[in-house]
Each structure stands twice: as structure tokens, then as C-alpha cells.
CSV table of C-alpha atoms and ligand atoms in Angstrom, one decimal:
chain,number,residue,atom,x,y,z
Y,1344,MET,CA,39.1,22.0,21.2
Y,1345,SER,CA,38.0,22.0,17.5
Y,1346,ALA,CA,35.5,19.5,16.3
Y,1347,ILE,CA,36.1,16.9,13.6
Y,1348,ILE,CA,33.9,17.9,10.7
Y,1349,ILE,CA,31.8,15.0,9.4
Y,1350,ASP,CA,31.8,15.5,5.7
Y,1351,GLY,CA,28.3,14.3,4.5
Y,1352,LYS,CA,29.2,15.1,0.9
Y,1353,GLN,CA,32.1,12.8,1.0
Y,1354,VAL,CA,30.3,10.0,2.9
Y,1355,ALA,CA,27.3,10.2,0.5
Y,1356,ALA,CA,29.6,10.1,-2.6
Y,1357,GLY,CA,31.1,6.9,-1.3
Y,1358,ILE,CA,27.7,5.4,-0.7
Y,1359,ARG,CA,26.5,6.4,-4.2
Y,1360,GLU,CA,29.6,5.0,-5.8
Y,1361,GLN,CA,29.1,1.7,-4.0
Y,1362,LEU,CA,25.4,1.7,-5.0
Y,1363,LYS,CA,26.4,2.1,-8.6
Y,1364,HIS,CA,28.2,-1.2,-8.5
Y,1365,GLU,CA,25.4,-2.9,-6.6
Y,1366,VAL,CA,22.8,-1.6,-9.1
Y,1367,ALA,CA,24.9,-2.9,-12.0
Y,1368,GLY,CA,25.2,-6.2,-10.3
Y,1369,PHE,CA,21.4,-6.4,-9.7
Y,1370,VAL,CA,20.8,-5.6,-13.4
Y,1371,ALA,CA,23.3,-8.2,-14.5
Y,1372,GLU,CA,21.7,-10.8,-12.2
Y,1373,THR,CA,18.0,-10.1,-12.9
Y,1374,GLY,CA,17.9,-8.2,-16.2
Y,1375,ILE,CA,15.8,-5.7,-14.4
Y,1376,GLN,CA,16.7,-2.0,-14.0
Y,1377,PRO,CA,15.4,-0.6,-10.7
Y,1378,GLY,CA,13.3,2.5,-11.3
Y,1379,LEU,CA,12.5,5.5,-9.1
Y,1380,ALA,CA,9.3,7.4,-9.6
Y,1381,THR,CA,9.4,10.8,-8.2
Y,1382,VAL,CA,6.0,12.5,-8.1
Y,1383,LEU,CA,6.1,16.3,-8.1
Y,1384,VAL,CA,2.8,18.2,-7.9
Y,1385,GLY,CA,2.9,21.9,-8.9
Y,1386,GLY,CA,6.0,24.1,-9.3
Y,1387,ASP,CA,7.3,25.0,-5.9
Y,1388,PRO,CA,10.8,26.2,-6.7
Y,1389,ALA,CA,12.5,24.5,-3.7
Y,1390,SER,CA,10.6,21.2,-4.4
Y,1391,GLU,CA,11.7,21.4,-8.1
Y,1392,VAL,CA,15.3,21.7,-7.0
Y,1393,TYR,CA,15.0,18.8,-4.6
Y,1394,VAL,CA,13.4,16.5,-7.2
Y,1395,ALA,CA,15.9,17.5,-9.9
Y,1396,ASN,CA,18.7,16.5,-7.5
Y,1397,LYS,CA,17.1,13.2,-6.7
Y,1398,ARG,CA,16.5,12.4,-10.4
Y,1399,ARG,CA,20.0,13.3,-11.4
Y,1400,SER,CA,21.5,11.1,-8.6
Y,1401,ALA,CA,19.2,8.2,-9.5
Y,1402,THR,CA,20.3,8.3,-13.1
Y,1403,ALA,CA,24.0,8.5,-12.1
Y,1404,ALA,CA,23.5,5.4,-9.9
Y,1405,GLY,CA,22.1,3.5,-12.8
Y,1406,LEU,CA,18.4,3.7,-11.7
Y,1407,ALA,CA,15.7,4.4,-14.3
Y,1408,ASP,CA,14.2,7.9,-13.8
Y,1409,LEU,CA,10.4,7.5,-13.9
Y,1410,HIS,CA,9.5,11.0,-13.0
Y,1411,VAL,CA,5.8,12.2,-13.0
Y,1412,HIS,CA,5.0,15.9,-12.9
Y,1413,LEU,CA,1.4,16.8,-12.1
Y,1414,ASP,CA,-0.2,20.2,-12.5
Y,1415,GLY,CA,-0.4,22.3,-9.3
Y,1416,ALA,CA,-4.2,22.2,-9.7
Y,1417,ALA,CA,-4.3,18.3,-9.6
Y,1418,SER,CA,-7.0,17.0,-7.2
Y,1419,SER,CA,-6.3,14.6,-4.4
Y,1420,ASP,CA,-8.1,11.9,-6.5
Y,1421,GLU,CA,-5.8,12.5,-9.5
Y,1422,ILE,CA,-2.7,12.2,-7.3
Y,1423,ALA,CA,-4.2,9.1,-5.7
Y,1424,GLN,CA,-4.8,7.6,-9.2
Y,1425,THR,CA,-1.2,8.3,-10.2
Y,1426,ILE,CA,0.1,6.6,-7.1
Y,1427,ARG,CA,-2.1,3.6,-7.7
Y,1428,GLU,CA,-0.9,3.3,-11.3
Y,1429,LEU,CA,2.8,3.5,-10.2
Y,1430,GLY,CA,2.1,0.9,-7.6
Y,1431,GLU,CA,0.9,-1.5,-10.3
Y,1432,ASN,CA,3.7,-0.7,-12.8
Y,1433,PRO,CA,6.4,-3.4,-12.5
Y,1434,ALA,CA,9.0,-1.0,-13.9
Y,1435,VAL,CA,8.6,1.2,-10.8
Y,1436,SER,CA,10.7,-0.1,-7.8
Y,1437,GLY,CA,10.2,3.0,-5.6
Y,1438,ILE,CA,7.7,5.8,-5.4
Y,1439,LEU,CA,8.5,9.2,-3.8
Y,1440,LEU,CA,5.7,11.8,-3.4
Y,1441,GLN,CA,7.5,15.1,-3.0
Y,1442,LEU,CA,6.3,17.1,0.0
Y,1443,PRO,CA,4.8,19.5,0.8
Y,1444,LEU,CA,1.8,19.3,-1.6
Y,1445,PRO,CA,0.4,22.6,-2.9
Y,1446,GLY,CA,-2.4,24.4,-1.1
Y,1447,GLY,CA,-1.7,22.6,2.2
Y,1448,MET,CA,-3.3,19.4,0.8
Y,1449,ASP,CA,-3.2,16.6,3.4
Y,1450,SER,CA,-0.4,14.2,2.3
Y,1451,GLY,CA,-1.0,11.5,4.8
Y,1452,PRO,CA,-3.8,9.5,3.1
Y,1453,LEU,CA,-1.9,9.8,-0.3
Y,1454,ILE,CA,1.3,8.6,1.2
Y,1455,ASP,CA,-0.5,5.6,2.6
Y,1456,LEU,CA,-1.6,4.6,-0.9
Y,1457,ILE,CA,2.1,3.8,-1.7
Y,1458,GLU,CA,2.7,0.1,-1.6
Y,1459,PRO,CA,4.9,-0.6,1.5
Y,1460,PHE,CA,7.5,-2.4,-0.7
Y,1461,LYS,CA,7.7,0.6,-2.9
Y,1462,ASP,CA,7.8,3.1,-0.1
Y,1463,VAL,CA,11.3,4.4,-0.6
Y,1464,ASP,CA,10.7,7.4,1.7
Y,1465,GLY,CA,9.7,5.1,4.5
Y,1466,LEU,CA,6.8,7.3,5.5
Y,1467,THR,CA,3.7,5.1,5.1
Y,1468,THR,CA,1.9,4.0,8.3
Y,1469,THR,CA,2.9,0.4,7.5
Y,1470,SER,CA,6.6,1.3,7.2
Y,1471,ALA,CA,6.4,3.3,10.4
Y,1472,GLY,CA,4.9,0.3,12.1
Y,1473,LEU,CA,7.5,-2.1,10.8
Y,1474,LEU,CA,10.2,0.3,12.1
Y,1475,ALA,CA,8.5,0.6,15.5
Y,1476,ARG,CA,8.3,-3.2,15.8
Y,1477,GLY,CA,12.0,-3.6,14.6
Y,1478,LYS,CA,10.8,-5.7,11.6
Y,1479,PRO,CA,12.5,-5.4,8.1
Y,1480,GLY,CA,11.2,-2.6,5.9
Y,1481,LEU,CA,12.1,0.6,4.1
Y,1482,ARG,CA,13.4,3.2,6.6
Y,1483,PRO,CA,12.9,7.0,6.3
Y,1484,CYS,CA,15.9,8.5,4.4
Y,1485,THR,CA,17.0,11.4,6.6
Y,1486,PRO,CA,17.0,9.4,9.9
Y,1487,SER,CA,18.9,6.6,8.1
Y,1488,GLY,CA,21.3,9.2,6.8
Y,1489,VAL,CA,22.0,10.5,10.3
Y,1490,VAL,CA,22.8,7.0,11.6
Y,1491,ALA,CA,25.0,6.3,8.6
Y,1492,LEU,CA,26.9,9.6,9.2
Y,1493,LEU,CA,27.5,8.7,12.9
Y,1494,ASP,CA,28.7,5.3,11.8
Y,1495,SER,CA,31.0,6.8,9.2
Y,1496,ALA,CA,32.7,8.9,11.9
Y,1497,GLU,CA,32.8,5.8,14.2
Y,1498,VAL,CA,30.8,7.7,16.9
Y,1499,PRO,CA,29.8,4.9,19.4
Y,1500,LEU,CA,26.0,4.4,19.6
Y,1501,GLU,CA,25.8,1.5,21.9
Y,1502,GLY,CA,24.9,2.8,25.4
Y,1503,ALA,CA,25.4,6.4,24.3
Y,1504,GLU,CA,23.1,9.2,25.7
Y,1505,VAL,CA,21.5,10.8,22.7
Y,1506,THR,CA,19.2,13.8,22.6
Y,1507,ILE,CA,17.1,14.4,19.4
Y,1508,ILE,CA,15.5,17.8,19.2
Y,1509,GLY,CA,12.3,17.3,17.3
Y,1510,ARG,CA,9.7,14.6,17.2
Y,1511,SER,CA,8.3,14.8,13.7
Y,1512,GLU,CA,7.1,11.8,11.7
Y,1513,LEU,CA,9.7,12.6,9.1
Y,1514,VAL,CA,12.8,12.9,11.2
Y,1515,GLY,CA,12.7,12.9,15.0
Y,1516,ALA,CA,10.3,10.0,15.8
Y,1517,PRO,CA,11.8,7.5,13.3
Y,1518,LEU,CA,15.3,8.5,14.2
Y,1519,ALA,CA,14.6,7.8,17.9
Y,1520,GLN,CA,13.5,4.2,16.9
Y,1521,LEU,CA,16.6,3.6,14.8
Y,1522,LEU,CA,18.9,4.7,17.6
Y,1523,ILE,CA,17.0,2.7,20.3
Y,1524,GLN,CA,17.5,-0.3,18.0
Y,1525,ARG,CA,21.2,0.5,18.0
Y,1526,ASN,CA,21.1,0.4,21.9
Y,1527,ALA,CA,21.5,4.1,22.5
Y,1528,THR,CA,19.6,5.7,25.4
Y,1529,VAL,CA,17.4,8.2,23.6
Y,1530,THR,CA,15.8,11.4,24.8
Y,1531,VAL,CA,13.4,13.2,22.4
Y,1532,ALA,CA,13.1,16.9,23.1
Y,1533,HIS,CA,10.4,19.2,21.5
Y,1534,SER,CA,8.9,22.6,21.8
Y,1535,ARG,CA,7.5,21.9,25.2
Y,1536,THR,CA,10.7,20.7,26.7
Y,1537,ARG,CA,11.7,22.6,29.8
Y,1538,ASP,CA,15.3,23.8,29.8
Y,1539,LEU,CA,16.5,22.3,26.6
Y,1540,ALA,CA,20.2,23.1,27.4
Y,1541,SER,CA,20.1,21.0,30.6
Y,1542,VAL,CA,18.9,18.0,28.6
Y,1543,THR,CA,21.3,18.3,25.7
Y,1544,ARG,CA,24.3,19.1,27.9
Y,1545,ARG,CA,24.2,15.6,29.4
Y,1546,SER,CA,24.2,13.9,26.0
Y,1547,ASP,CA,27.1,12.2,24.1
Y,1548,ILE,CA,25.2,12.9,20.9
Y,1549,VAL,CA,22.9,15.9,20.1
Y,1550,ILE,CA,20.8,15.8,16.9
Y,1551,ALA,CA,19.1,19.0,16.0
Y,1552,ALA,CA,15.9,18.6,13.9
Y,1553,ALA,CA,13.8,21.4,15.2
Y,1554,GLY,CA,13.6,23.7,12.2
Y,1555,VAL,CA,14.8,26.7,14.2
Y,1556,PRO,CA,17.8,28.5,12.8
Y,1557,ARG,CA,20.9,28.3,15.2
Y,1558,LEU,CA,18.8,27.0,18.1
Y,1559,ILE,CA,21.7,25.1,19.5
Y,1560,GLY,CA,24.7,27.0,20.7
Y,1561,GLU,CA,27.8,26.4,22.7
Y,1562,ALA,CA,25.9,26.3,26.0
Y,1563,HIS,CA,23.8,23.3,24.8
Y,1564,VAL,CA,26.8,21.0,24.1
Y,1565,ARG,CA,29.0,19.0,26.5
Y,1566,PRO,CA,32.7,19.2,25.4
Y,1567,GLY,CA,33.5,16.4,23.1
Y,1568,ALA,CA,29.9,15.5,22.2
Y,1569,ALA,CA,28.9,14.7,18.6
Y,1570,VAL,CA,26.5,17.3,17.1
Y,1571,ILE,CA,24.4,16.4,14.0
Y,1572,ASP,CA,22.5,19.2,12.3
Y,1573,VAL,CA,19.5,18.2,10.4
Y,1574,GLY,CA,18.0,21.7,10.0
Y,1575,ILE,CA,18.2,23.6,6.7
Y,1576,HIS,CA,17.2,27.3,6.4
Y,1577,ARG,CA,17.7,29.7,3.6
Y,1578,THR,CA,18.8,33.1,4.9
Y,1579,PRO,CA,20.2,36.2,3.2
Y,1580,GLN,CA,23.6,35.0,4.4
Y,1581,GLY,CA,23.2,31.6,2.7
Y,1582,LEU,CA,22.1,28.2,4.1
Y,1583,VAL,CA,22.2,27.7,7.9
Y,1584,GLY,CA,21.2,24.9,10.2
Y,1585,ASP,CA,19.7,24.5,13.6
Y,1586,VAL,CA,23.2,24.6,15.1
Y,1587,ASP,CA,25.4,27.7,15.5
Y,1588,PHE,CA,28.3,26.0,13.7
Y,1589,GLU,CA,31.0,28.5,14.6
Y,1590,SER,CA,30.5,28.4,18.4
Y,1591,VAL,CA,29.5,24.8,18.7
Y,1592,SER,CA,32.5,23.5,16.6
Y,1593,ARG,CA,34.7,25.0,19.3
Y,1594,VAL,CA,33.3,22.6,22.0
Y,1595,ALA,CA,32.0,19.6,20.1
Y,1596,GLY,CA,34.0,16.5,19.3
Y,1597,TRP,CA,32.3,16.0,15.9
Y,1598,ILE,CA,30.0,18.2,14.0
Y,1599,THR,CA,28.2,18.2,10.6
Y,1600,PRO,CA,28.1,21.3,8.5
Y,1601,VAL,CA,25.2,22.9,6.7
Y,1602,PRO,CA,25.3,22.5,3.7
Y,1603,GLY,CA,27.2,19.4,3.2
Y,1604,GLY,CA,26.2,17.3,6.2
Y,1605,VAL,CA,22.9,15.5,6.5
Y,1606,GLY,CA,21.4,16.8,3.2
Y,1607,PRO,CA,23.5,14.7,0.8
Y,1608,MET,CA,22.9,11.6,2.9
Y,1609,THR,CA,19.2,11.9,2.5
Y,1610,ILE,CA,19.5,11.4,-1.3
Y,1611,ALA,CA,22.1,8.6,-0.9
Y,1612,MET,CA,19.6,6.7,1.4
Y,1613,LEU,CA,16.8,7.2,-1.1
Y,1614,LEU,CA,18.9,5.5,-3.8
Y,1615,ARG,CA,19.8,2.7,-1.4
Y,1616,ASN,CA,16.1,2.3,-0.5
Y,1617,THR,CA,15.2,2.1,-4.2
Y,1618,LEU,CA,17.7,-0.8,-4.8
Y,1619,LEU,CA,16.4,-2.5,-1.6
Y,1620,ALA,CA,12.8,-2.1,-2.9
Y,1621,ALA,CA,13.8,-3.7,-6.2
Y,1622,ARG,CA,15.3,-6.6,-4.3
Y,1623,LEU,CA,12.2,-7.0,-2.2
Y,1624,GLN,CA,10.1,-7.1,-5.4
Y,1625,HIS,CA,12.3,-9.3,-7.5
Y,1626,GLY,CA,14.1,-11.5,-5.0
L,48,LIG,P1,8.8,19.8,11.9
L,48,LIG,O1,7.8,18.8,11.4
L,48,LIG,O2,8.5,21.2,11.9
L,48,LIG,O3,9.2,19.3,13.4
L,48,LIG,C1,10.0,20.2,14.2
L,48,LIG,C2,10.1,19.5,15.6
L,48,LIG,O4,11.0,20.3,16.4
L,48,LIG,C3,8.8,19.4,16.3
L,48,LIG,O5,8.8,18.2,17.0
L,48,LIG,C4,8.8,20.6,17.3
L,48,LIG,O6,8.2,20.3,18.5
L,48,LIG,C5,10.3,20.7,17.6
L,48,LIG,N1,10.7,22.1,17.9
L,48,LIG,C6,10.3,23.2,17.3
L,48,LIG,N2,10.8,24.3,17.9
L,48,LIG,C7,11.5,23.8,19.0
L,48,LIG,C8,12.3,24.4,20.0
L,48,LIG,N3,12.4,25.8,20.1
L,48,LIG,N4,12.9,23.6,21.0
L,48,LIG,C9,12.7,22.3,20.9
L,48,LIG,N5,12.0,21.7,19.9
L,48,LIG,C10,11.4,22.4,19.0
L,48,LIG,O7,10.2,19.7,11.1
L,48,LIG,P2,10.9,18.4,10.4
L,48,LIG,O8,10.2,18.1,9.1
L,48,LIG,O9,11.2,17.3,11.4
L,48,LIG,O10,12.3,19.1,10.0
L,48,LIG,C11,13.2,19.7,10.9
L,48,LIG,C12,14.3,20.4,10.2
L,48,LIG,O11,15.0,19.5,9.4
L,48,LIG,C13,13.8,21.5,9.3
L,48,LIG,O12,14.7,22.6,9.3
L,48,LIG,C14,13.9,20.8,7.9
L,48,LIG,O13,14.1,21.7,6.8
L,48,LIG,C15,15.1,19.9,8.1
L,48,LIG,N6,15.1,18.7,7.2
L,48,LIG,C16,16.2,18.5,6.6
L,48,LIG,C17,16.4,17.3,5.8
L,48,LIG,C18,17.6,17.0,5.2
L,48,LIG,O14,17.7,16.2,4.2
L,48,LIG,N7,18.8,17.6,5.7
L,48,LIG,C19,15.3,16.5,5.7
L,48,LIG,C20,14.1,16.8,6.4
L,48,LIG,C21,14.0,17.9,7.2
L,48,LIG,P3,6.6,20.1,18.7
L,48,LIG,O15,6.4,18.7,18.2
L,48,LIG,O16,6.3,20.3,20.1
L,48,LIG,O17,5.9,21.1,17.8
């Protein structure tokens, strides 16, 4: 068996194209151009690349690029002041604080300064609470992207057995909530899970978000299962994920590649959230 490859690049391009029209419609209707404020602190090369991609995609979708670059030596108070100012600025629909912050600075209190209706990364405590309660709000981008990818491939979620490997606030935990709301039966595995393979092998869908290169191999996957790889690792051989693509694609029914799987969806969901945030603010 050879798995169907779920092409995240293609799905994300379709969403971005659709969003372009929706943004143009919003501008025509309200006279307001939604704006995305990306906040980058310092000069971490990987973060610079991520932010540049987000800004480029935002501009291409017709959003205003309201980027702020703070010096790597900026204090927590200075970052907080920037976030408050962006919160008060009506031109700013969405605020994204690029993580990680330099010097291991605690990002939690700063993220919680983002107004929930401008929280396009969906990471504030308020957004997490709204998600947990199943109330409307801005959802985290990577988990939303995973669900959108599964939907694009028409992988059934209702009643499906899903194992998510990873329970982080960024990926695993919110993804579990999203899938429960889609009536999947969700197991969340983590570093203390005993016998991971026995858990994943009984699943219709396996989502790897552990941050461990090639953790998931052929022996972890039931034939025909859908395997979504959230992991990204730079290696001398190029980018790899948490899934051993070559062996797993022989047994899985669907699989996402790295690169070109979940990654492009994260940005597409960020753009979608920015338009949604503008709608929340301007009716
Ligand atoms: P994280 O905060 O480090 O969380 C990793 C999770 O995986 C933890 O819950 C951890 O368990 C669990 N884990 C670690 N080793 C494990 C093992 N051997 N077996 C089972 N579970 C294990 O990472 P994250 O922020 O969620 O990110 C996960 C991966 O996704 C990373 O590779 C990251 O680069 C990637 N990522 C990609 C995108 C994208 O756009 N494609 C976006 C975000 C993140 P404990 O809780 O017990 O420690």
C-alpha cells in the first residue's frame, strides 16, 4: 500500500486565494483594511524567516503589514508596552508575538496582554478557555491547520480514534479540544506514555507533535491510518518531521510530508484568523 500524500502547500494556497477574495470583500464593505502586527524581538535567524514568511503572505492576501521589530535587549516592560499600544491601535486587527523570546524570557504573561479579539495566534489564556468551553473565539493556527488538512483529504473525524503525540499548549492540547468538538475519540500521548506504539496502532488517525525526529515508524501505524506530521527539524540532510516518511508512507492511508504538510497551513490559518479578528472588531 502507498499512502495518499496530503499536499499542505496546495491546500494552503487554495485557502490563501479564497482569503484574498474575502479580504477584498471586507475592504469594499467596511472601508477598513485588516492589519496584522507581527512582533519580533531580537534577531534569531529562524524567527526572522518565519516572520518574513508571515508578512509576505499577509501582504499577498491584502492585509496591512504592521510589523514591529524590537531590539533583542528589549525588556519585558518594553515588549508589554508595545503589545498594549498595538491593542489600542484600531488599524491593528491581529497581534502575533513571535516565539521564542530571546534569553528564555517568559512569554506567557506577555501573550496574555494581547486583547482576546486580536489574539490571532489563539494562545492567550482567554482564547484557550473559550476553546475549552467550545465558545466562539480565535483558535491556535497549527491545530486549526491540522484539522483543515484532514478535512481537505476527507478523512472522517466523527467517531474516529485519534492519537495525538504531544500535549503542548501550542499544538497537542488545543488540537485535542478541536478534535473532540468534531466528535473524534481522542487519546493524548506524551513523554510518559507507556508503549506508544500500542496506543498509536489502534488509531485511525495519528498526529505526531512530539518534536522528536522520526519518532513514528512503520510499527506505530495501523495499515490505512491517516498520519499527520507536525514536527519540523533541521538536519544536515534537510528538513525532517516526527514521522519516518519513507517507511510510514508504505503502510498509512494518508500522510503529510515535511516540508509541505502542516507548515504552510499554519500561515494560512493565521491569515484567516486576522480576517476573523477584523470581523469581530468591525462587525
Ligand atoms: P513541545 O512544547 O516541546 O511539546 C512536545 C510534546 O511532545 C510534549 O507534550 C512532550 O511530552 C511530548 N513528547 C516529547 N517526546 C516524546 C516521546 N518520545 N514520546 C511521546 N511524547 C513525547 O513542542 P511543540 O511546541 O508542541 O512542537 C512539537 C513539534 O511541532 C516541534 O517539532 C515543533 O517544531 C513543531 N511545530 C511545527 C509547527 C508547524 O507549523 N508545522 C508549529 C508548531 C510546532 P511531555 O509533555 O511529557 O514533555
